[in-house]
Amino acid sequence: MSVSGCQKLASKELYGLDDNFKSLFSFPEGSTWVYYLSTDTQQKETVVLKNRLQGKMRFDNLEQEFISYELHSSADSQQLIRCMATGENTARWALLYKDTFYRQVAEMYYSASRFSGVMGNGDTVNYLPSLSVGDVMYYNVIELRSARQKKYSRLYFSGNTGIVRKDCVDGRTYLLKSFR
C-alpha cells in the first residue's frame, strides 16, 4: 500500500481585456492618426504609435492582461497610453502626458461593457450615439471629460479608430482627418 499526499492546487485568477475594450485602444505598432486644427485646416498634427507592449503581468496567483504604448506627435509632447485588466470584465485606461516627466491627464474605468470615470478623480464619461468629425460620421462614441484640465478638456473615442477629436484646455480642437 502506498500513501500519496494530496496537494491543493492554487487557482490562478486570469483577467483579460475584452474585445469591446480593445476596439478602442488596441492598435498595431506604427498606427498613424492625422488631425487638423478645427479653426485652421492647414495646421496638422501627425501622431504615430510606437513602443507597443502587450502581455500579461503576473503576481502570485493573479495574471492581468495589459497594453501600453507611446503616442509620438509632430506638434505636441509625447504621450503614454496604459490599459490594464483589473478584474473579470473590468479594466482601466489612462493617458499620461510628458512635460519633464509623465503625468496622468485622463483616466477611465471599464466594467461590463460600459465606461465611466474613475471614482474620486472627477473625470466623467458620456455616450454619444453619433458624432460628426469633419466629413465622417462616427457611431457609438465615448466622450471623456477630464476634470484635471491639464492638457485636454474632452477626448472623443470611436471603436477601431481611437481618438477622433481632442478638445484642448487652451481652446484648440483637433479633428481626425485620417487613420491608418
Short mmCIF file of N, CA and C in Angstrom, two decimals:
data_model
loop_
_atom_site.label_atom_id
_atom_site.label_comp_id
_atom_site.label_asym_id
_atom_site.label_seq_id
_atom_site.Cartn_x
_atom_site.Cartn_y
_atom_site.Cartn_z
N MET A 1 0.84 -1.16 0.00
CA MET A 1 0.00 0.00 0.00
C MET A 1 0.89 1.23 0.00
N SER A 2 0.55 2.16 -0.86
CA SER A 2 1.34 3.40 -0.91
C SER A 2 0.48 4.56 -0.43
N VAL A 3 1.14 5.49 0.13
CA VAL A 3 0.46 6.67 0.63
C VAL A 3 0.87 7.84 -0.26
N SER A 4 -0.10 8.53 -0.77
CA SER A 4 0.20 9.71 -1.57
C SER A 4 -0.48 10.91 -0.95
N GLY A 5 0.24 11.98 -0.89
CA GLY A 5 -0.32 13.20 -0.32
C GLY A 5 -1.12 13.97 -1.36
N CYS A 6 -2.19 14.54 -0.93
CA CYS A 6 -2.97 15.40 -1.82
C CYS A 6 -2.46 16.82 -1.65
N GLN A 7 -2.18 17.41 -2.75
CA GLN A 7 -1.69 18.77 -2.71
C GLN A 7 -2.75 19.67 -3.32
N LYS A 8 -3.16 20.67 -2.59
CA LYS A 8 -4.15 21.59 -3.08
C LYS A 8 -3.51 22.45 -4.17
N LEU A 9 -4.13 22.47 -5.32
CA LEU A 9 -3.63 23.29 -6.42
C LEU A 9 -4.12 24.71 -6.23
N ALA A 10 -3.23 25.62 -6.32
CA ALA A 10 -3.60 27.03 -6.20
C ALA A 10 -4.30 27.46 -7.48
N SER A 11 -5.44 28.08 -7.34
CA SER A 11 -6.15 28.54 -8.52
C SER A 11 -5.61 29.92 -8.91
N LYS A 12 -5.45 30.11 -10.18
CA LYS A 12 -4.91 31.35 -10.69
C LYS A 12 -6.05 32.19 -11.24
N GLU A 13 -6.08 33.46 -10.86
CA GLU A 13 -7.07 34.37 -11.41
C GLU A 13 -6.49 34.97 -12.67
N LEU A 14 -7.27 34.87 -13.76
CA LEU A 14 -6.85 35.40 -15.05
C LEU A 14 -7.77 36.52 -15.46
N TYR A 15 -7.22 37.71 -15.62
CA TYR A 15 -8.00 38.87 -16.03
C TYR A 15 -7.55 39.28 -17.42
N GLY A 16 -8.50 39.27 -18.36
CA GLY A 16 -8.19 39.65 -19.74
C GLY A 16 -8.98 40.86 -20.17
N LEU A 17 -8.50 41.54 -21.20
CA LEU A 17 -9.19 42.68 -21.78
C LEU A 17 -10.16 42.16 -22.83
N ASP A 18 -11.42 42.57 -22.76
CA ASP A 18 -12.38 42.06 -23.73
C ASP A 18 -12.30 42.83 -25.05
N ASP A 19 -12.93 42.27 -26.08
CA ASP A 19 -12.83 42.82 -27.43
C ASP A 19 -13.42 44.22 -27.56
N ASN A 20 -14.49 44.51 -26.82
CA ASN A 20 -15.08 45.85 -26.86
C ASN A 20 -14.08 46.89 -26.37
N PHE A 21 -13.40 46.59 -25.29
CA PHE A 21 -12.37 47.48 -24.76
C PHE A 21 -11.22 47.62 -25.75
N LYS A 22 -10.76 46.51 -26.27
CA LYS A 22 -9.62 46.53 -27.20
C LYS A 22 -9.93 47.31 -28.48
N SER A 23 -11.19 47.33 -28.92
CA SER A 23 -11.53 48.04 -30.16
C SER A 23 -11.25 49.53 -30.05
N LEU A 24 -11.23 50.06 -28.84
CA LEU A 24 -10.97 51.48 -28.63
C LEU A 24 -9.49 51.80 -28.43
N PHE A 25 -8.71 50.82 -27.97
CA PHE A 25 -7.35 51.14 -27.54
C PHE A 25 -6.24 50.24 -28.06
N SER A 26 -6.56 49.15 -28.72
CA SER A 26 -5.52 48.23 -29.17
C SER A 26 -5.26 48.42 -30.66
N PHE A 27 -4.12 49.01 -30.96
CA PHE A 27 -3.73 49.29 -32.34
C PHE A 27 -2.30 48.80 -32.56
N PRO A 28 -1.96 48.41 -33.79
CA PRO A 28 -0.62 47.89 -34.04
C PRO A 28 0.45 48.98 -34.06
N GLU A 29 1.67 48.55 -33.84
CA GLU A 29 2.86 49.41 -33.93
C GLU A 29 2.81 50.15 -35.27
N GLY A 30 3.09 51.45 -35.24
CA GLY A 30 3.12 52.23 -36.47
C GLY A 30 1.79 52.83 -36.89
N SER A 31 0.72 52.51 -36.16
CA SER A 31 -0.57 53.14 -36.48
C SER A 31 -0.39 54.65 -36.48
N THR A 32 -1.08 55.32 -37.40
CA THR A 32 -0.89 56.76 -37.58
C THR A 32 -2.24 57.46 -37.65
N TRP A 33 -2.37 58.54 -36.89
CA TRP A 33 -3.54 59.39 -36.90
C TRP A 33 -3.09 60.77 -37.37
N VAL A 34 -3.83 61.37 -38.28
CA VAL A 34 -3.55 62.73 -38.73
C VAL A 34 -4.74 63.59 -38.33
N TYR A 35 -4.48 64.64 -37.56
CA TYR A 35 -5.50 65.57 -37.08
C TYR A 35 -5.26 66.93 -37.72
N TYR A 36 -6.31 67.73 -37.78
CA TYR A 36 -6.15 69.12 -38.20
C TYR A 36 -6.85 70.00 -37.19
N LEU A 37 -6.36 71.23 -37.08
CA LEU A 37 -6.95 72.20 -36.17
C LEU A 37 -8.28 72.65 -36.75
N SER A 38 -9.33 72.64 -35.95
CA SER A 38 -10.68 72.94 -36.45
C SER A 38 -10.79 74.35 -37.01
N THR A 39 -9.98 75.30 -36.51
CA THR A 39 -10.05 76.68 -36.98
C THR A 39 -9.08 76.98 -38.11
N ASP A 40 -8.18 76.05 -38.42
CA ASP A 40 -7.20 76.25 -39.48
C ASP A 40 -6.76 74.89 -40.01
N THR A 41 -7.39 74.43 -41.08
CA THR A 41 -7.13 73.08 -41.60
C THR A 41 -5.71 72.93 -42.15
N GLN A 42 -4.96 74.02 -42.28
CA GLN A 42 -3.57 73.92 -42.72
C GLN A 42 -2.65 73.48 -41.58
N GLN A 43 -3.09 73.65 -40.34
CA GLN A 43 -2.30 73.21 -39.18
C GLN A 43 -2.64 71.75 -38.88
N LYS A 44 -1.65 70.87 -39.06
CA LYS A 44 -1.87 69.44 -38.87
C LYS A 44 -1.01 68.90 -37.75
N GLU A 45 -1.46 67.80 -37.22
CA GLU A 45 -0.69 67.05 -36.22
C GLU A 45 -0.72 65.59 -36.65
N THR A 46 0.44 64.98 -36.74
CA THR A 46 0.54 63.56 -37.05
C THR A 46 0.99 62.84 -35.78
N VAL A 47 0.25 61.80 -35.41
CA VAL A 47 0.54 61.03 -34.20
C VAL A 47 0.83 59.59 -34.62
N VAL A 48 1.98 59.06 -34.18
CA VAL A 48 2.39 57.70 -34.54
C VAL A 48 2.54 56.88 -33.27
N LEU A 49 1.98 55.67 -33.29
CA LEU A 49 2.06 54.75 -32.17
C LEU A 49 3.41 54.03 -32.22
N LYS A 50 4.17 54.10 -31.11
CA LYS A 50 5.48 53.45 -31.02
C LYS A 50 5.62 52.71 -29.70
N ASN A 51 6.57 51.79 -29.67
CA ASN A 51 6.93 51.05 -28.45
C ASN A 51 5.73 50.35 -27.80
N ARG A 52 4.96 49.69 -28.62
CA ARG A 52 3.77 48.97 -28.15
C ARG A 52 4.18 47.71 -27.40
N LEU A 53 3.58 47.54 -26.24
CA LEU A 53 3.77 46.33 -25.44
C LEU A 53 2.40 45.76 -25.13
N GLN A 54 2.27 44.45 -25.23
CA GLN A 54 1.05 43.77 -24.81
C GLN A 54 1.48 42.45 -24.19
N GLY A 55 0.86 42.13 -23.09
CA GLY A 55 1.21 40.88 -22.44
C GLY A 55 0.41 40.68 -21.18
N LYS A 56 1.01 39.92 -20.27
CA LYS A 56 0.37 39.62 -19.00
C LYS A 56 1.33 39.90 -17.87
N MET A 57 0.85 40.62 -16.90
CA MET A 57 1.61 40.85 -15.67
C MET A 57 1.19 39.75 -14.70
N ARG A 58 2.17 39.18 -14.03
CA ARG A 58 1.88 38.09 -13.10
C ARG A 58 2.33 38.45 -11.69
N PHE A 59 1.42 38.26 -10.76
CA PHE A 59 1.69 38.46 -9.33
C PHE A 59 1.08 37.28 -8.59
N ASP A 60 1.90 36.47 -7.98
CA ASP A 60 1.41 35.30 -7.24
C ASP A 60 0.38 34.54 -8.07
N ASN A 61 -0.87 34.54 -7.65
CA ASN A 61 -1.93 33.80 -8.35
C ASN A 61 -2.79 34.70 -9.24
N LEU A 62 -2.27 35.84 -9.60
CA LEU A 62 -3.02 36.80 -10.41
C LEU A 62 -2.28 37.06 -11.72
N GLU A 63 -3.02 37.03 -12.82
CA GLU A 63 -2.47 37.32 -14.14
C GLU A 63 -3.37 38.36 -14.79
N GLN A 64 -2.79 39.53 -15.16
CA GLN A 64 -3.56 40.63 -15.73
C GLN A 64 -3.02 40.98 -17.11
N GLU A 65 -3.90 41.03 -18.10
CA GLU A 65 -3.50 41.45 -19.45
C GLU A 65 -3.33 42.97 -19.46
N PHE A 66 -2.34 43.43 -20.21
CA PHE A 66 -2.11 44.87 -20.33
C PHE A 66 -1.72 45.23 -21.76
N ILE A 67 -1.92 46.49 -22.09
CA ILE A 67 -1.45 47.08 -23.34
C ILE A 67 -0.87 48.44 -22.96
N SER A 68 0.28 48.75 -23.52
CA SER A 68 0.92 50.02 -23.26
C SER A 68 1.61 50.48 -24.55
N TYR A 69 1.54 51.78 -24.84
CA TYR A 69 2.26 52.31 -25.99
C TYR A 69 2.43 53.81 -25.86
N GLU A 70 3.35 54.32 -26.65
CA GLU A 70 3.61 55.75 -26.70
C GLU A 70 2.97 56.33 -27.95
N LEU A 71 2.50 57.56 -27.84
CA LEU A 71 1.99 58.32 -28.97
C LEU A 71 2.95 59.47 -29.22
N HIS A 72 3.63 59.43 -30.37
CA HIS A 72 4.59 60.47 -30.73
C HIS A 72 3.92 61.45 -31.69
N SER A 73 3.91 62.72 -31.31
CA SER A 73 3.22 63.75 -32.07
C SER A 73 4.20 64.65 -32.80
N SER A 74 3.80 65.10 -33.98
CA SER A 74 4.61 66.06 -34.73
C SER A 74 4.46 67.47 -34.20
N ALA A 75 3.43 67.71 -33.36
CA ALA A 75 3.16 69.07 -32.90
C ALA A 75 3.03 69.21 -31.39
N ASP A 76 3.20 68.12 -30.66
CA ASP A 76 2.95 68.17 -29.23
C ASP A 76 3.90 67.22 -28.51
N SER A 77 3.79 67.19 -27.21
CA SER A 77 4.62 66.32 -26.39
C SER A 77 4.22 64.86 -26.53
N GLN A 78 5.13 64.00 -26.20
CA GLN A 78 4.88 62.55 -26.21
C GLN A 78 3.85 62.19 -25.15
N GLN A 79 3.02 61.18 -25.46
CA GLN A 79 2.01 60.71 -24.53
C GLN A 79 2.13 59.20 -24.37
N LEU A 80 1.62 58.70 -23.28
CA LEU A 80 1.69 57.28 -22.97
C LEU A 80 0.28 56.79 -22.65
N ILE A 81 -0.11 55.68 -23.27
CA ILE A 81 -1.40 55.05 -23.01
C ILE A 81 -1.13 53.77 -22.24
N ARG A 82 -1.90 53.56 -21.17
CA ARG A 82 -1.80 52.33 -20.38
C ARG A 82 -3.19 51.74 -20.20
N CYS A 83 -3.31 50.47 -20.53
CA CYS A 83 -4.56 49.73 -20.35
C CYS A 83 -4.25 48.49 -19.51
N MET A 84 -5.11 48.20 -18.54
CA MET A 84 -4.86 47.07 -17.66
C MET A 84 -6.18 46.42 -17.26
N ALA A 85 -6.28 45.12 -17.44
CA ALA A 85 -7.43 44.37 -16.93
C ALA A 85 -7.32 44.35 -15.41
N THR A 86 -8.41 44.71 -14.73
CA THR A 86 -8.37 44.81 -13.27
C THR A 86 -9.26 43.79 -12.58
N GLY A 87 -10.01 43.05 -13.34
CA GLY A 87 -10.90 42.05 -12.78
C GLY A 87 -11.63 41.38 -13.93
N GLU A 88 -12.57 40.54 -13.60
CA GLU A 88 -13.35 39.89 -14.65
C GLU A 88 -14.24 40.92 -15.33
N ASN A 89 -14.02 41.15 -16.61
CA ASN A 89 -14.75 42.14 -17.42
C ASN A 89 -14.57 43.57 -16.93
N THR A 90 -13.46 43.86 -16.27
CA THR A 90 -13.18 45.23 -15.86
C THR A 90 -11.76 45.61 -16.28
N ALA A 91 -11.56 46.92 -16.46
CA ALA A 91 -10.25 47.40 -16.88
C ALA A 91 -10.14 48.88 -16.58
N ARG A 92 -8.92 49.39 -16.68
CA ARG A 92 -8.66 50.82 -16.54
C ARG A 92 -7.84 51.27 -17.72
N TRP A 93 -8.10 52.49 -18.16
CA TRP A 93 -7.36 53.14 -19.25
C TRP A 93 -6.84 54.45 -18.70
N ALA A 94 -5.59 54.79 -19.00
CA ALA A 94 -5.02 56.06 -18.55
C ALA A 94 -4.19 56.68 -19.66
N LEU A 95 -4.25 58.00 -19.74
CA LEU A 95 -3.44 58.79 -20.65
C LEU A 95 -2.49 59.62 -19.81
N LEU A 96 -1.19 59.46 -20.09
CA LEU A 96 -0.17 60.23 -19.40
C LEU A 96 0.51 61.14 -20.41
N TYR A 97 0.73 62.38 -20.02
CA TYR A 97 1.30 63.40 -20.90
C TYR A 97 2.69 63.76 -20.39
N LYS A 98 3.65 63.88 -21.30
CA LYS A 98 5.03 64.12 -20.88
C LYS A 98 5.38 65.60 -20.98
N ASP A 99 5.69 66.19 -19.83
CA ASP A 99 6.31 67.51 -19.78
C ASP A 99 7.79 67.21 -19.53
N THR A 100 8.26 67.43 -18.33
CA THR A 100 9.60 66.97 -18.00
C THR A 100 9.55 65.51 -17.54
N PHE A 101 8.37 65.07 -17.10
CA PHE A 101 8.11 63.68 -16.73
C PHE A 101 6.65 63.39 -17.09
N TYR A 102 6.25 62.15 -17.06
CA TYR A 102 4.87 61.80 -17.37
C TYR A 102 3.95 62.12 -16.20
N ARG A 103 2.80 62.68 -16.53
CA ARG A 103 1.76 62.86 -15.51
C ARG A 103 0.41 62.51 -16.12
N GLN A 104 -0.42 61.94 -15.31
CA GLN A 104 -1.71 61.47 -15.79
C GLN A 104 -2.63 62.65 -16.04
N VAL A 105 -3.29 62.65 -17.21
CA VAL A 105 -4.20 63.75 -17.54
C VAL A 105 -5.64 63.27 -17.75
N ALA A 106 -5.85 61.96 -17.92
CA ALA A 106 -7.20 61.44 -18.09
C ALA A 106 -7.20 59.95 -17.75
N GLU A 107 -8.37 59.46 -17.29
CA GLU A 107 -8.47 58.06 -16.91
C GLU A 107 -9.93 57.62 -17.01
N MET A 108 -10.13 56.36 -17.40
CA MET A 108 -11.47 55.78 -17.46
C MET A 108 -11.46 54.40 -16.83
N TYR A 109 -12.60 54.03 -16.31
CA TYR A 109 -12.81 52.70 -15.75
C TYR A 109 -13.81 51.98 -16.65
N TYR A 110 -13.61 50.69 -16.85
CA TYR A 110 -14.46 49.88 -17.73
C TYR A 110 -15.00 48.70 -16.94
N SER A 111 -16.32 48.52 -16.99
CA SER A 111 -16.92 47.39 -16.30
C SER A 111 -18.16 46.95 -17.06
N ALA A 112 -18.24 45.66 -17.35
CA ALA A 112 -19.40 45.06 -18.02
C ALA A 112 -19.80 45.85 -19.26
N SER A 113 -18.82 46.12 -20.13
CA SER A 113 -19.03 46.79 -21.41
C SER A 113 -19.44 48.25 -21.31
N ARG A 114 -19.21 48.90 -20.18
CA ARG A 114 -19.53 50.32 -20.01
C ARG A 114 -18.32 51.04 -19.43
N PHE A 115 -18.10 52.25 -19.92
CA PHE A 115 -17.03 53.09 -19.40
C PHE A 115 -17.61 54.10 -18.43
N SER A 116 -16.80 54.50 -17.46
CA SER A 116 -17.18 55.55 -16.52
C SER A 116 -15.91 56.23 -16.05
N GLY A 117 -16.09 57.35 -15.38
CA GLY A 117 -14.95 57.99 -14.74
C GLY A 117 -14.50 57.14 -13.58
N VAL A 118 -13.27 57.32 -13.17
CA VAL A 118 -12.75 56.59 -12.03
C VAL A 118 -13.16 57.33 -10.77
N MET A 119 -13.78 56.61 -9.84
CA MET A 119 -14.28 57.23 -8.63
C MET A 119 -13.18 58.03 -7.93
N GLY A 120 -13.51 59.27 -7.61
CA GLY A 120 -12.58 60.11 -6.87
C GLY A 120 -11.74 61.05 -7.73
N ASN A 121 -11.64 60.81 -9.03
CA ASN A 121 -10.80 61.73 -9.82
C ASN A 121 -11.60 62.77 -10.57
N GLY A 122 -12.91 62.63 -10.64
CA GLY A 122 -13.77 63.65 -11.25
C GLY A 122 -13.93 63.55 -12.76
N ASP A 123 -13.20 62.68 -13.44
CA ASP A 123 -13.39 62.51 -14.88
C ASP A 123 -14.76 61.88 -15.10
N THR A 124 -15.46 62.31 -16.16
CA THR A 124 -16.78 61.76 -16.46
C THR A 124 -16.83 61.24 -17.90
N VAL A 125 -17.73 60.30 -18.13
CA VAL A 125 -17.88 59.68 -19.44
C VAL A 125 -19.33 59.84 -19.89
N ASN A 126 -19.51 60.22 -21.15
CA ASN A 126 -20.83 60.28 -21.78
C ASN A 126 -20.80 59.42 -23.03
N TYR A 127 -21.95 58.85 -23.34
CA TYR A 127 -22.09 58.06 -24.57
C TYR A 127 -22.87 58.88 -25.58
N LEU A 128 -22.32 58.98 -26.78
CA LEU A 128 -22.99 59.71 -27.86
C LEU A 128 -23.36 58.72 -28.95
N PRO A 129 -24.60 58.73 -29.41
CA PRO A 129 -24.98 57.79 -30.47
C PRO A 129 -24.20 58.03 -31.75
N SER A 130 -23.86 59.30 -32.01
CA SER A 130 -23.05 59.62 -33.19
C SER A 130 -22.36 60.95 -32.98
N LEU A 131 -21.31 61.17 -33.76
CA LEU A 131 -20.55 62.42 -33.71
C LEU A 131 -19.96 62.65 -35.09
N SER A 132 -20.21 63.82 -35.64
CA SER A 132 -19.64 64.20 -36.92
C SER A 132 -18.29 64.87 -36.68
N VAL A 133 -17.26 64.34 -37.31
CA VAL A 133 -15.92 64.90 -37.21
C VAL A 133 -15.45 65.15 -38.64
N GLY A 134 -15.41 66.42 -39.03
CA GLY A 134 -15.11 66.73 -40.42
C GLY A 134 -16.22 66.19 -41.29
N ASP A 135 -15.87 65.38 -42.26
CA ASP A 135 -16.88 64.80 -43.15
C ASP A 135 -17.17 63.33 -42.85
N VAL A 136 -16.80 62.88 -41.65
CA VAL A 136 -17.02 61.48 -41.25
C VAL A 136 -17.96 61.43 -40.06
N MET A 137 -18.92 60.53 -40.12
CA MET A 137 -19.84 60.30 -39.01
C MET A 137 -19.36 59.06 -38.24
N TYR A 138 -19.12 59.23 -36.95
CA TYR A 138 -18.73 58.12 -36.08
C TYR A 138 -19.92 57.76 -35.20
N TYR A 139 -20.07 56.47 -34.92
CA TYR A 139 -21.20 55.99 -34.14
C TYR A 139 -20.71 55.36 -32.84
N ASN A 140 -21.59 55.40 -31.83
CA ASN A 140 -21.28 54.83 -30.51
C ASN A 140 -19.98 55.42 -29.97
N VAL A 141 -19.96 56.73 -29.85
CA VAL A 141 -18.77 57.48 -29.44
C VAL A 141 -18.75 57.64 -27.92
N ILE A 142 -17.57 57.55 -27.37
CA ILE A 142 -17.37 57.79 -25.94
C ILE A 142 -16.71 59.16 -25.78
N GLU A 143 -17.33 60.00 -24.97
CA GLU A 143 -16.78 61.32 -24.65
C GLU A 143 -16.24 61.26 -23.23
N LEU A 144 -14.96 61.55 -23.08
CA LEU A 144 -14.32 61.59 -21.77
C LEU A 144 -14.04 63.05 -21.42
N ARG A 145 -14.62 63.51 -20.33
CA ARG A 145 -14.37 64.87 -19.83
C ARG A 145 -13.37 64.77 -18.69
N SER A 146 -12.23 65.40 -18.89
CA SER A 146 -11.18 65.34 -17.87
C SER A 146 -11.36 66.45 -16.85
N ALA A 147 -11.43 66.09 -15.59
CA ALA A 147 -11.56 67.07 -14.52
C ALA A 147 -10.22 67.74 -14.21
N ARG A 148 -9.12 67.12 -14.63
CA ARG A 148 -7.80 67.64 -14.30
C ARG A 148 -7.47 68.92 -15.07
N GLN A 149 -8.02 69.04 -16.29
CA GLN A 149 -7.81 70.23 -17.11
C GLN A 149 -6.33 70.59 -17.26
N LYS A 150 -5.47 69.56 -17.43
CA LYS A 150 -4.04 69.81 -17.58
C LYS A 150 -3.62 69.85 -19.04
N LYS A 151 -4.31 69.15 -19.91
CA LYS A 151 -4.00 69.16 -21.34
C LYS A 151 -5.27 69.15 -22.16
N TYR A 152 -6.14 68.20 -21.88
CA TYR A 152 -7.38 68.05 -22.63
C TYR A 152 -8.58 68.28 -21.72
N SER A 153 -9.58 68.96 -22.26
CA SER A 153 -10.83 69.09 -21.52
C SER A 153 -11.76 67.94 -21.90
N ARG A 154 -11.68 67.51 -23.18
CA ARG A 154 -12.50 66.39 -23.64
C ARG A 154 -11.76 65.61 -24.72
N LEU A 155 -11.97 64.29 -24.68
CA LEU A 155 -11.47 63.39 -25.73
C LEU A 155 -12.65 62.56 -26.20
N TYR A 156 -12.70 62.30 -27.50
CA TYR A 156 -13.78 61.51 -28.09
C TYR A 156 -13.19 60.28 -28.75
N PHE A 157 -13.74 59.11 -28.44
CA PHE A 157 -13.22 57.83 -28.92
C PHE A 157 -14.27 57.11 -29.76
N SER A 158 -13.81 56.44 -30.80
CA SER A 158 -14.66 55.59 -31.61
C SER A 158 -13.96 54.25 -31.80
N GLY A 159 -14.74 53.17 -31.77
CA GLY A 159 -14.20 51.83 -31.93
C GLY A 159 -13.44 51.65 -33.22
N ASN A 160 -12.34 50.92 -33.15
CA ASN A 160 -11.46 50.60 -34.28
C ASN A 160 -10.79 51.82 -34.90
N THR A 161 -10.89 52.97 -34.23
CA THR A 161 -10.24 54.20 -34.72
C THR A 161 -9.47 54.89 -33.60
N GLY A 162 -9.96 54.85 -32.39
CA GLY A 162 -9.30 55.52 -31.28
C GLY A 162 -9.83 56.93 -31.09
N ILE A 163 -8.94 57.87 -30.81
CA ILE A 163 -9.33 59.25 -30.55
C ILE A 163 -9.66 59.94 -31.87
N VAL A 164 -10.90 60.44 -31.99
CA VAL A 164 -11.33 61.10 -33.22
C VAL A 164 -11.42 62.60 -33.07
N ARG A 165 -11.42 63.08 -31.83
CA ARG A 165 -11.46 64.53 -31.58
C ARG A 165 -10.79 64.79 -30.23
N LYS A 166 -10.02 65.89 -30.19
CA LYS A 166 -9.33 66.28 -28.96
C LYS A 166 -9.62 67.76 -28.70
N ASP A 167 -10.29 68.06 -27.59
CA ASP A 167 -10.53 69.44 -27.18
C ASP A 167 -9.49 69.79 -26.11
N CYS A 168 -8.63 70.72 -26.43
CA CYS A 168 -7.55 71.11 -25.51
C CYS A 168 -8.05 72.17 -24.54
N VAL A 169 -7.42 72.27 -23.38
CA VAL A 169 -7.83 73.25 -22.37
C VAL A 169 -7.55 74.68 -22.83
N ASP A 170 -6.65 74.87 -23.79
CA ASP A 170 -6.36 76.21 -24.29
C ASP A 170 -7.35 76.68 -25.37
N GLY A 171 -8.40 75.87 -25.63
CA GLY A 171 -9.43 76.25 -26.58
C GLY A 171 -9.27 75.65 -27.97
N ARG A 172 -8.12 75.07 -28.28
CA ARG A 172 -7.93 74.45 -29.59
C ARG A 172 -8.67 73.12 -29.65
N THR A 173 -9.15 72.78 -30.84
CA THR A 173 -9.81 71.50 -31.08
C THR A 173 -9.17 70.85 -32.28
N TYR A 174 -8.74 69.60 -32.11
CA TYR A 174 -8.14 68.83 -33.20
C TYR A 174 -9.12 67.75 -33.64
N LEU A 175 -9.35 67.68 -34.95
CA LEU A 175 -10.28 66.72 -35.54
C LEU A 175 -9.51 65.71 -36.37
N LEU A 176 -9.92 64.45 -36.29
CA LEU A 176 -9.24 63.40 -37.04
C LEU A 176 -9.51 63.56 -38.53
N LYS A 177 -8.44 63.58 -39.31
CA LYS A 177 -8.53 63.66 -40.77
C LYS A 177 -8.38 62.26 -41.38
N SER A 178 -7.41 61.48 -40.85
CA SER A 178 -7.21 60.13 -41.37
C SER A 178 -6.56 59.24 -40.32
N PHE A 179 -6.76 57.94 -40.51
CA PHE A 179 -6.20 56.94 -39.60
C PHE A 179 -5.80 55.74 -40.44
N ARG A 180 -4.60 55.24 -40.17
CA ARG A 180 -4.16 54.01 -40.84
C ARG A 180 -3.26 53.23 -39.92
#
